[in-house]
Short mmCIF file of C-alpha atoms in Angstrom, two decimals:
data_model
loop_
_atom_site.label_atom_id
_atom_site.label_comp_id
_atom_site.label_asym_id
_atom_site.label_seq_id
_atom_site.Cartn_x
_atom_site.Cartn_y
_atom_site.Cartn_z
CA MET N 1 -0.14 -0.19 -0.04
CA THR N 2 1.27 3.44 -1.23
CA ASP N 3 1.16 6.81 0.83
CA PHE N 4 -0.55 8.15 -1.97
CA GLN N 5 -3.85 4.98 -1.84
CA THR N 6 -4.32 6.84 2.06
CA LEU N 7 -5.88 10.48 0.63
CA GLY N 8 -8.07 8.34 -1.45
CA LEU N 9 -7.13 7.43 -4.80
CA SER N 10 -8.42 5.23 -6.46
CA PRO N 11 -6.81 1.89 -6.67
CA ASN N 12 -5.71 1.77 -9.97
CA LEU N 13 -4.61 5.49 -9.66
CA CYS N 14 -2.54 4.74 -7.34
CA ALA N 15 -1.22 1.81 -9.25
CA ALA N 16 -0.21 3.31 -11.81
CA LEU N 17 1.29 5.61 -9.48
CA SER N 18 3.43 2.86 -8.37
CA ARG N 19 4.17 1.55 -11.83
CA ALA N 20 5.81 5.59 -12.26
CA ASN N 21 8.00 5.10 -8.53
CA PHE N 22 5.93 7.76 -7.11
CA THR N 23 5.66 6.54 -3.97
CA GLN N 24 5.11 9.55 -1.36
CA PRO N 25 3.21 12.51 -2.09
CA THR N 26 4.26 15.75 -2.16
CA PRO N 27 3.35 18.36 0.92
CA ILE N 28 1.03 20.21 -1.51
CA GLN N 29 -0.39 17.08 -2.87
CA ALA N 30 -1.16 15.32 0.38
CA GLN N 31 -2.72 18.44 1.40
CA ALA N 32 -4.76 18.97 -2.50
CA ILE N 33 -5.99 15.99 -3.46
CA PRO N 34 -8.30 14.94 -0.85
CA LEU N 35 -9.99 18.53 -0.88
CA ALA N 36 -9.90 18.06 -4.40
CA LEU N 37 -11.10 14.16 -4.52
CA ALA N 38 -14.13 15.90 -2.40
CA GLY N 39 -15.32 18.95 -5.00
CA HIS N 40 -13.86 21.97 -3.86
CA ASP N 41 -12.63 24.26 -5.17
CA VAL N 42 -8.75 24.33 -5.18
CA LEU N 43 -6.28 27.80 -3.90
CA GLY N 44 -2.95 25.74 -4.10
CA LEU N 45 0.39 28.41 -3.27
CA ALA N 46 3.01 26.60 -3.17
CA GLN N 47 7.16 26.98 -4.68
CA THR N 48 7.79 25.77 -8.67
CA GLY N 49 9.55 21.88 -8.22
CA THR N 50 6.95 20.66 -6.03
CA GLY N 51 4.83 18.99 -7.13
CA LYS N 52 1.91 20.95 -8.42
CA THR N 53 1.16 19.51 -10.84
CA LEU N 54 -0.07 16.02 -9.93
CA ALA N 55 -1.63 17.40 -7.04
CA PHE N 56 -4.50 18.69 -9.54
CA GLY N 57 -4.04 15.52 -12.66
CA LEU N 58 -4.66 13.47 -9.69
CA PRO N 59 -7.65 14.44 -7.95
CA LEU N 60 -8.79 15.30 -11.74
CA ILE N 61 -8.05 11.90 -13.37
CA ASP N 62 -10.03 9.87 -10.66
CA HIS N 63 -12.39 11.65 -11.27
CA LEU N 64 -13.06 11.79 -14.63
CA LEU N 65 -12.25 7.58 -14.31
CA ALA N 66 -14.89 7.85 -11.99
CA LYS N 67 -17.33 9.35 -15.58
CA PRO N 68 -18.91 6.67 -17.75
CA GLY N 69 -18.48 7.35 -21.80
CA LYS N 70 -16.59 9.19 -24.44
CA PRO N 71 -16.33 12.96 -25.05
CA ALA N 72 -18.54 13.89 -27.61
CA PRO N 73 -16.80 15.87 -31.35
CA LYS N 74 -14.81 19.26 -30.14
CA ALA N 75 -15.82 18.58 -27.05
CA ALA N 76 -14.03 18.50 -23.24
CA ASN N 77 -14.96 17.10 -20.46
CA SER N 78 -12.03 19.30 -17.91
CA LEU N 79 -9.09 21.62 -19.19
CA ILE N 80 -5.83 23.20 -17.72
CA LEU N 81 -4.46 26.52 -19.05
CA ALA N 82 -0.73 27.17 -18.26
CA PRO N 83 1.17 29.99 -19.49
CA THR N 84 3.76 29.11 -22.13
CA ARG N 85 4.16 26.50 -23.97
CA GLU N 86 7.05 24.34 -22.23
CA LEU N 87 4.84 24.30 -19.44
CA VAL N 88 1.59 22.53 -21.63
CA ASN N 89 3.90 20.17 -22.64
CA GLN N 90 5.39 19.23 -19.15
CA ILE N 91 1.87 19.21 -17.45
CA ALA N 92 0.26 17.03 -20.52
CA GLU N 93 3.68 14.48 -20.47
CA GLY N 94 2.72 14.03 -16.55
CA LEU N 95 -0.11 13.58 -17.31
CA ARG N 96 0.40 11.01 -19.87
CA LEU N 97 2.14 9.06 -17.45
CA LEU N 98 -0.30 8.09 -15.30
CA THR N 99 -3.41 7.64 -18.03
CA GLU N 100 -1.66 5.34 -21.26
CA ASP N 101 -3.81 2.28 -19.83
CA THR N 102 -7.13 4.18 -19.70
CA ARG N 103 -9.60 5.73 -21.82
CA LEU N 104 -9.18 8.57 -20.93
CA ARG N 105 -7.28 11.42 -23.78
CA ILE N 106 -5.57 14.36 -23.31
CA ALA N 107 -5.32 16.76 -26.38
CA VAL N 108 -2.78 19.52 -26.39
CA VAL N 109 -3.26 22.65 -28.14
CA VAL N 110 -0.40 25.58 -28.27
CA GLY N 111 0.70 28.11 -30.21
CA GLY N 112 3.45 27.94 -32.75
CA GLN N 113 2.35 24.63 -34.29
CA SER N 114 -0.36 23.53 -36.67
CA ILE N 115 -3.95 24.57 -35.72
CA ASN N 116 -5.15 22.36 -39.00
CA ARG N 117 -3.35 19.57 -37.01
CA GLN N 118 -4.74 20.81 -33.84
CA ILE N 119 -8.65 21.18 -35.24
CA GLY N 120 -8.61 17.15 -36.87
CA MET N 121 -7.43 16.14 -33.06
CA LEU N 122 -10.23 18.31 -31.61
CA ALA N 123 -12.68 16.62 -34.02
CA ARG N 124 -12.74 13.34 -32.05
CA GLY N 125 -13.13 15.52 -28.57
CA CYS N 126 -10.98 15.13 -25.03
CA ASP N 127 -11.57 14.25 -21.53
CA ILE N 128 -8.60 16.56 -20.22
CA LEU N 129 -7.47 20.01 -23.00
CA VAL N 130 -4.22 21.26 -21.80
CA ALA N 131 -4.37 24.70 -23.50
CA THR N 132 -1.95 27.69 -23.45
CA PRO N 133 -5.07 30.86 -23.27
CA GLY N 134 -3.80 32.68 -26.43
CA ARG N 135 -4.73 29.55 -28.79
CA LEU N 136 -7.46 28.28 -26.93
CA ILE N 137 -9.28 31.65 -27.86
CA ASP N 138 -7.55 31.06 -31.82
CA LEU N 139 -9.43 27.55 -31.55
CA MET N 140 -13.01 29.16 -30.50
CA GLU N 141 -13.22 31.42 -32.88
CA ARG N 142 -12.02 29.15 -35.14
CA GLN N 143 -15.35 26.74 -33.97
CA ALA N 144 -13.21 23.71 -33.49
CA VAL N 145 -13.92 23.20 -29.67
CA ASP N 146 -17.38 22.21 -27.34
CA LEU N 147 -15.78 24.12 -23.82
CA GLY N 148 -19.44 23.54 -22.98
CA ALA N 149 -19.30 20.18 -21.63
CA VAL N 150 -15.84 21.23 -19.03
CA ARG N 151 -16.65 20.51 -15.15
CA HIS N 152 -13.08 21.00 -14.32
CA LEU N 153 -10.63 23.56 -14.46
CA VAL N 154 -7.12 24.23 -13.39
CA LEU N 155 -5.25 27.39 -13.70
CA ASP N 156 -1.52 26.40 -13.76
CA GLU N 157 1.29 29.48 -12.69
CA ALA N 158 -2.11 31.61 -12.59
CA ASP N 159 0.24 34.64 -11.50
CA GLN N 160 2.10 33.99 -14.21
CA MET N 161 -0.28 33.99 -16.52
CA LEU N 162 -1.25 37.63 -15.01
CA ASP N 163 1.98 39.04 -15.56
CA LEU N 164 1.84 37.88 -19.21
CA GLY N 165 -1.42 39.43 -20.42
CA PHE N 166 -3.77 36.63 -20.05
CA ILE N 167 -6.67 37.90 -17.57
CA HIS N 168 -8.27 39.13 -20.53
CA ALA N 169 -8.29 35.58 -22.00
CA LEU N 170 -9.60 33.96 -19.52
CA ARG N 171 -12.41 36.14 -19.30
CA ARG N 172 -13.67 35.34 -23.17
CA ILE N 173 -13.00 31.72 -22.00
CA ALA N 174 -14.32 30.96 -18.48
CA PRO N 175 -18.69 32.65 -19.88
CA ARG N 176 -18.00 29.55 -22.26
CA LEU N 177 -17.38 26.48 -19.31
CA GLY N 178 -19.74 24.05 -18.02
CA THR N 179 -22.02 24.25 -14.52
CA PRO N 180 -21.14 24.46 -11.68
CA ARG N 181 -17.09 22.96 -12.11
CA GLN N 182 -15.43 22.38 -10.17
CA THR N 183 -12.43 24.80 -9.88
CA MET N 184 -8.20 25.00 -9.20
CA LEU N 185 -5.90 27.80 -9.23
CA PHE N 186 -2.60 26.97 -8.45
CA SER N 187 0.23 29.62 -8.10
CA ALA N 188 4.01 30.40 -6.40
CA THR N 189 2.76 34.10 -5.77
CA MET N 190 -0.15 35.65 -4.63
CA PRO N 191 0.22 39.50 -5.40
CA LYS N 192 -3.00 41.56 -5.12
CA GLN N 193 -4.74 40.92 -8.63
CA MET N 194 -4.55 36.77 -7.89
CA GLU N 195 -7.20 37.33 -4.77
CA GLU N 196 -8.98 39.31 -7.11
CA LEU N 197 -8.52 36.16 -9.48
CA SER N 198 -9.18 33.85 -7.48
CA ARG N 199 -12.31 35.56 -6.31
CA ALA N 200 -14.10 36.04 -9.70
CA TYR N 201 -13.74 32.48 -10.76
CA LEU N 202 -13.71 30.54 -7.24
CA THR N 203 -15.93 29.17 -4.86
CA ASP N 204 -16.10 28.51 -1.41
CA PRO N 205 -12.39 27.34 -2.03
CA ARG N 206 -9.77 25.86 0.34
CA ARG N 207 -6.24 27.29 0.34
CA VAL N 208 -3.67 25.42 0.75
CA GLN N 209 0.08 26.85 1.42
CA VAL N 210 3.27 25.01 1.69
CA SER N 211 6.21 27.36 1.32
CA PRO N 212 6.30 30.72 2.24
CA PRO N 213 5.85 33.16 -1.00
CA GLY N 214 9.11 33.91 -2.44
CA LYS N 215 11.01 30.69 -0.38
CA ALA N 216 12.79 29.25 -3.13
CA ALA N 217 14.06 25.05 -2.73
CA ASP N 218 15.90 24.35 1.09
CA LYS N 219 18.67 21.64 -1.08
CA ILE N 220 19.88 24.96 -3.40
CA THR N 221 23.28 26.66 -2.61
CA GLN N 222 23.34 30.01 -4.26
CA SER N 223 26.00 32.91 -4.62
CA VAL N 224 25.99 36.20 -5.91
CA HIS N 225 29.31 37.09 -8.31
CA PHE N 226 29.88 41.34 -8.32
CA ILE N 227 31.08 41.90 -11.57
CA ASP N 228 31.95 44.84 -13.86
CA LYS N 229 29.51 43.92 -17.27
CA PRO N 230 32.77 43.23 -19.75
CA GLU N 231 33.42 40.08 -17.04
CA LYS N 232 30.88 38.67 -17.21
CA PRO N 233 31.31 35.97 -20.20
CA ALA N 234 34.97 35.57 -18.74
CA ARG N 235 33.52 34.22 -15.53
CA LEU N 236 30.49 32.12 -17.10
CA ARG N 237 32.73 30.00 -19.44
CA GLU N 238 34.74 30.15 -16.01
CA ILE N 239 31.26 28.10 -13.91
CA LEU N 240 30.63 26.23 -17.14
CA SER N 241 34.35 24.52 -17.12
CA ARG N 242 34.45 23.83 -13.32
CA ASP N 243 31.48 21.04 -14.53
CA PRO N 244 31.29 19.73 -17.75
CA GLU N 245 29.06 17.41 -17.86
CA ALA N 246 26.92 18.33 -15.65
CA LEU N 247 23.12 20.36 -16.96
CA THR N 248 24.01 23.99 -16.24
CA LEU N 249 20.45 26.27 -16.97
CA VAL N 250 21.48 29.88 -17.77
CA PHE N 251 18.68 32.88 -17.97
CA ALA N 252 19.61 36.13 -20.03
CA ARG N 253 16.61 38.71 -20.09
CA THR N 254 16.01 39.60 -23.48
CA LYS N 255 16.12 37.19 -26.49
CA HIS N 256 18.34 38.85 -28.09
CA GLY N 257 21.11 38.71 -25.20
CA ALA N 258 19.96 35.22 -25.00
CA GLU N 259 20.94 34.29 -28.55
CA LYS N 260 24.16 36.16 -28.43
CA LEU N 261 25.40 34.88 -25.80
CA MET N 262 24.15 30.80 -26.73
CA LYS N 263 26.09 31.54 -29.75
CA GLY N 264 29.94 32.60 -28.25
CA LEU N 265 29.22 29.46 -26.25
CA VAL N 266 28.83 26.79 -28.90
CA ALA N 267 31.93 29.50 -31.30
CA ASP N 268 34.67 28.64 -27.50
CA GLY N 269 33.25 25.31 -28.14
CA TYR N 270 30.55 24.83 -25.53
CA ASN N 271 28.07 22.11 -26.22
CA ALA N 272 25.48 25.09 -25.66
CA ALA N 273 21.58 25.64 -27.57
CA SER N 274 18.79 28.91 -26.61
CA ILE N 275 15.00 28.68 -26.28
CA HIS N 276 13.16 31.94 -26.55
CA GLY N 277 10.47 33.51 -27.57
CA ASN N 278 11.91 33.95 -31.39
CA LYS N 279 11.88 30.13 -31.78
CA SER N 280 9.14 28.13 -32.97
CA GLN N 281 7.78 25.24 -31.20
CA GLY N 282 9.94 22.38 -32.90
CA GLN N 283 13.35 24.35 -31.96
CA ARG N 284 12.15 24.86 -28.65
CA ASP N 285 11.56 21.17 -28.27
CA ARG N 286 14.28 20.37 -29.58
CA ALA N 287 16.74 21.52 -27.32
CA ILE N 288 14.85 20.51 -24.48
CA LYS N 289 14.92 17.45 -25.31
CA ALA N 290 18.44 17.26 -26.29
CA PHE N 291 19.01 18.93 -22.81
CA ARG N 292 17.09 15.90 -20.28
CA GLU N 293 18.97 13.87 -22.36
CA GLY N 294 22.08 15.58 -21.57
CA THR N 295 23.40 15.66 -25.84
CA ILE N 296 23.55 19.70 -24.36
CA THR N 297 24.68 20.82 -21.80
CA THR N 298 24.11 24.21 -21.42
CA LEU N 299 20.73 25.54 -22.31
CA VAL N 300 20.17 28.95 -22.47
CA ALA N 301 16.99 31.00 -21.54
CA THR N 302 14.64 33.87 -21.34
CA ASP N 303 11.62 33.91 -18.12
CA VAL N 304 9.73 31.69 -20.74
CA ALA N 305 11.29 28.79 -19.78
CA ALA N 306 11.77 30.16 -15.77
CA ARG N 307 8.99 27.13 -15.06
CA GLY N 308 8.40 25.55 -18.33
CA ILE N 309 10.81 23.12 -17.78
CA ASP N 310 10.70 20.75 -15.23
CA ILE N 311 14.62 18.41 -15.40
CA PRO N 312 15.47 16.57 -11.88
CA GLY N 313 18.83 16.88 -13.50
CA VAL N 314 19.72 20.39 -13.94
CA ALA N 315 22.90 20.80 -11.55
CA TYR N 316 23.30 24.32 -11.68
CA VAL N 317 20.81 27.70 -13.30
CA VAL N 318 23.30 30.73 -13.79
CA ASN N 319 21.11 34.22 -13.41
CA TYR N 320 23.33 35.96 -16.05
CA ASP N 321 21.44 39.08 -16.20
CA LEU N 322 19.36 39.57 -12.65
CA PRO N 323 15.59 39.59 -13.71
CA GLU N 324 13.70 42.87 -13.01
CA VAL N 325 10.21 40.79 -11.32
CA PRO N 326 12.04 39.26 -7.89
CA ASP N 327 9.79 36.15 -8.51
CA ASN N 328 10.70 35.53 -11.52
CA TYR N 329 14.72 34.85 -9.73
CA VAL N 330 12.47 32.88 -7.25
CA HIS N 331 10.86 30.61 -10.09
CA ARG N 332 14.53 30.22 -11.92
CA ILE N 333 16.33 28.37 -8.96
CA GLY N 334 13.83 26.56 -9.37
CA ARG N 335 14.15 24.71 -12.13
CA THR N 336 17.68 23.20 -9.85
CA ALA N 337 17.13 20.70 -5.95
CA ARG N 338 14.14 19.22 -7.93
CA ALA N 339 13.25 15.76 -7.07
CA GLY N 340 14.46 15.95 -3.66
CA ARG N 341 18.63 16.77 -5.38
CA GLU N 342 20.39 18.94 -4.59
CA GLY N 343 21.37 22.80 -7.19
CA GLU N 344 23.24 25.57 -7.10
CA ALA N 345 22.17 28.63 -8.46
CA ILE N 346 24.55 31.12 -8.56
CA ALA N 347 24.36 35.08 -10.39
CA LEU N 348 25.79 37.44 -11.68
CA CYS N 349 25.38 40.94 -10.41
CA ALA N 350 26.75 43.73 -12.36
CA PRO N 351 26.95 47.54 -10.73
CA ASP N 352 23.29 48.65 -12.57
CA GLU N 353 21.89 44.99 -10.60
CA THR N 354 22.53 45.71 -7.69
CA ASP N 355 19.01 47.51 -6.62
CA LEU N 356 17.75 44.33 -8.77
CA LEU N 357 19.50 42.36 -6.23
CA ALA N 358 18.52 43.73 -3.73
CA GLN N 359 14.42 43.65 -4.21
CA ILE N 360 15.32 39.70 -5.12
CA GLU N 361 16.65 39.66 -1.49
CA LYS N 362 14.22 41.52 0.23
CA LEU N 363 11.13 39.36 -1.26
CA MET N 364 13.11 35.83 0.01
CA LYS N 365 13.94 37.22 3.24
CA ILE N 366 18.12 36.65 2.90
CA GLU N 367 20.99 38.06 2.08
CA VAL N 368 22.32 35.49 -0.73
CA PRO N 369 26.28 34.83 0.00
CA VAL N 370 28.97 36.54 -1.55
CA ALA N 371 30.89 34.08 -3.69
CA SER N 372 33.98 36.82 -5.07
CA GLY N 373 33.11 40.57 -5.40
CA THR N 374 32.33 43.17 -3.56
CA ARG N 375 28.85 44.05 -2.30
CA PRO N 376 28.02 47.47 -2.86
CA SER N 377 26.99 49.75 0.41
CA THR N 378 23.27 51.10 0.53
CA ALA N 379 25.03 54.53 -0.53
CA GLN N 380 26.75 53.85 -3.77
CA ALA N 381 23.55 51.25 -4.38
CA GLN N 382 21.69 54.41 -4.43
CA ARG N 383 23.89 55.91 -6.08
CA ARG N 384 23.98 53.90 -9.42
CA LYS N 385 20.35 53.89 -9.22
CA PRO N 386 18.92 55.28 -12.91
CA PRO N 387 18.99 59.35 -12.49
CA GLN N 388 14.79 60.18 -12.07
CA PRO N 389 13.36 62.52 -14.26
CA ARG N 390 13.07 66.70 -13.18
CA ASN N 391 11.41 69.46 -13.30
CA ARG N 392 7.95 67.56 -13.73
CA GLY N 393 4.22 69.57 -12.53
CA ARG N 394 1.97 68.59 -11.20
CA SER N 395 0.10 67.13 -13.99
CA GLY N 396 3.24 64.70 -14.46
CA ALA N 397 4.35 66.72 -17.62
CA ALA N 398 8.17 67.29 -17.98
CA LYS N 399 8.57 71.41 -18.07
CA PRO N 400 10.46 73.52 -20.48
CA GLN N 401 13.80 74.12 -18.77
CA ALA N 402 15.39 77.57 -18.52
CA GLY N 403 16.66 78.91 -21.99
CA LYS N 404 14.57 76.12 -24.08
CA PRO N 405 11.02 77.22 -25.48
CA ALA N 406 8.63 74.89 -25.21
CA ALA N 407 7.53 73.40 -28.09
CA PRO N 408 4.25 74.39 -29.67
CA LYS N 409 0.85 73.19 -28.24
CA GLY N 410 -0.76 70.94 -30.97
CA ARG N 411 2.60 69.93 -32.66
CA ARG N 412 5.22 67.46 -31.82
CA PRO N 413 9.10 68.36 -32.50
CA ARG N 414 9.85 67.82 -35.87
CA ARG N 415 12.27 65.06 -36.31
CA PRO N 416 16.17 65.57 -38.12
CA ARG N 417 16.27 63.87 -40.62
CA ALA N 418 18.80 60.76 -40.94
CA ALA N 419 22.27 61.52 -42.82
#
């Protein structure tokens, strides 16, 4: 008898868990699964890497297996929304592992892939539809999917969906769903807008929180190098050379920066690839597959991958550029120390990023240990902040400087012509 059976899951599902080597639930699973099995709406808060997919996936599968019959053409019986293609694929992969010997049909729809192929797949109907909001809207507009039979809705990484502006898509999707329904919302953080979202879409939810927001996994060793920006490429190569066979995930702030960094590493003989918004879905899938299998040992990514990569073998996460949103730092370093392993997170902090580091440390309520360089004093950090605009009136508009006439109202200043 596995510990999962004590949570109330069906024997067949427990047997599937045992075959997949899942024997002991994580804290978020142990608390959320019984509540979801009882039919409650669930608001789950937990850091990345804590097993949220099974926390909502197992009770969802259990409910669907208990209902006889097949889904109608174009219909979906349950819907899981996630913000990125990588996360959608990760969720579907985890659920298929537990449903391969059942009648349940799982469909995946994301952007960057043939919409005609997805229309054909949905024509058969599905028990579980895992989707990104944008592509689901496209399919709804083509009348390729019927959401009226949906009785279970899951919003995974809901805070990132808000960050990416998917709240408008959610407002278009929700009225199409069936009622009554069970809704489960899972997130790593709980900003004010998330509370408003939960009030709008959840009914008398049971709240489950297993770790404080902004807290990294206990087995992650963190450090920061205070260096000048031109020194970052050499320091990164030094870090990668210490353990060449280890899987290392490197985060850059921009798509252009990630691609440039990857090409530089490849030119220097490092086994590297990149994933970011300018890559096609096929390119991203191949890069992640190669990284998972170890044929690529260094993966350079933007925050599009911060919550979409679940690879237990990632040994190092390097923040080549610090994120502008402090929460993203927690999500980034959460790509290591997964499935009970240990991991190391290394940050490279340039002088103009010290304020970003301070915000991260405030969120996490820790001071990241210094590996090299000198932590700037508060006064130095203040001097390095970008200058604030001055001479603004009550309306916020800039006042003309002395000796410079203001531009005439109703006319824009003429731009100089390019040479």
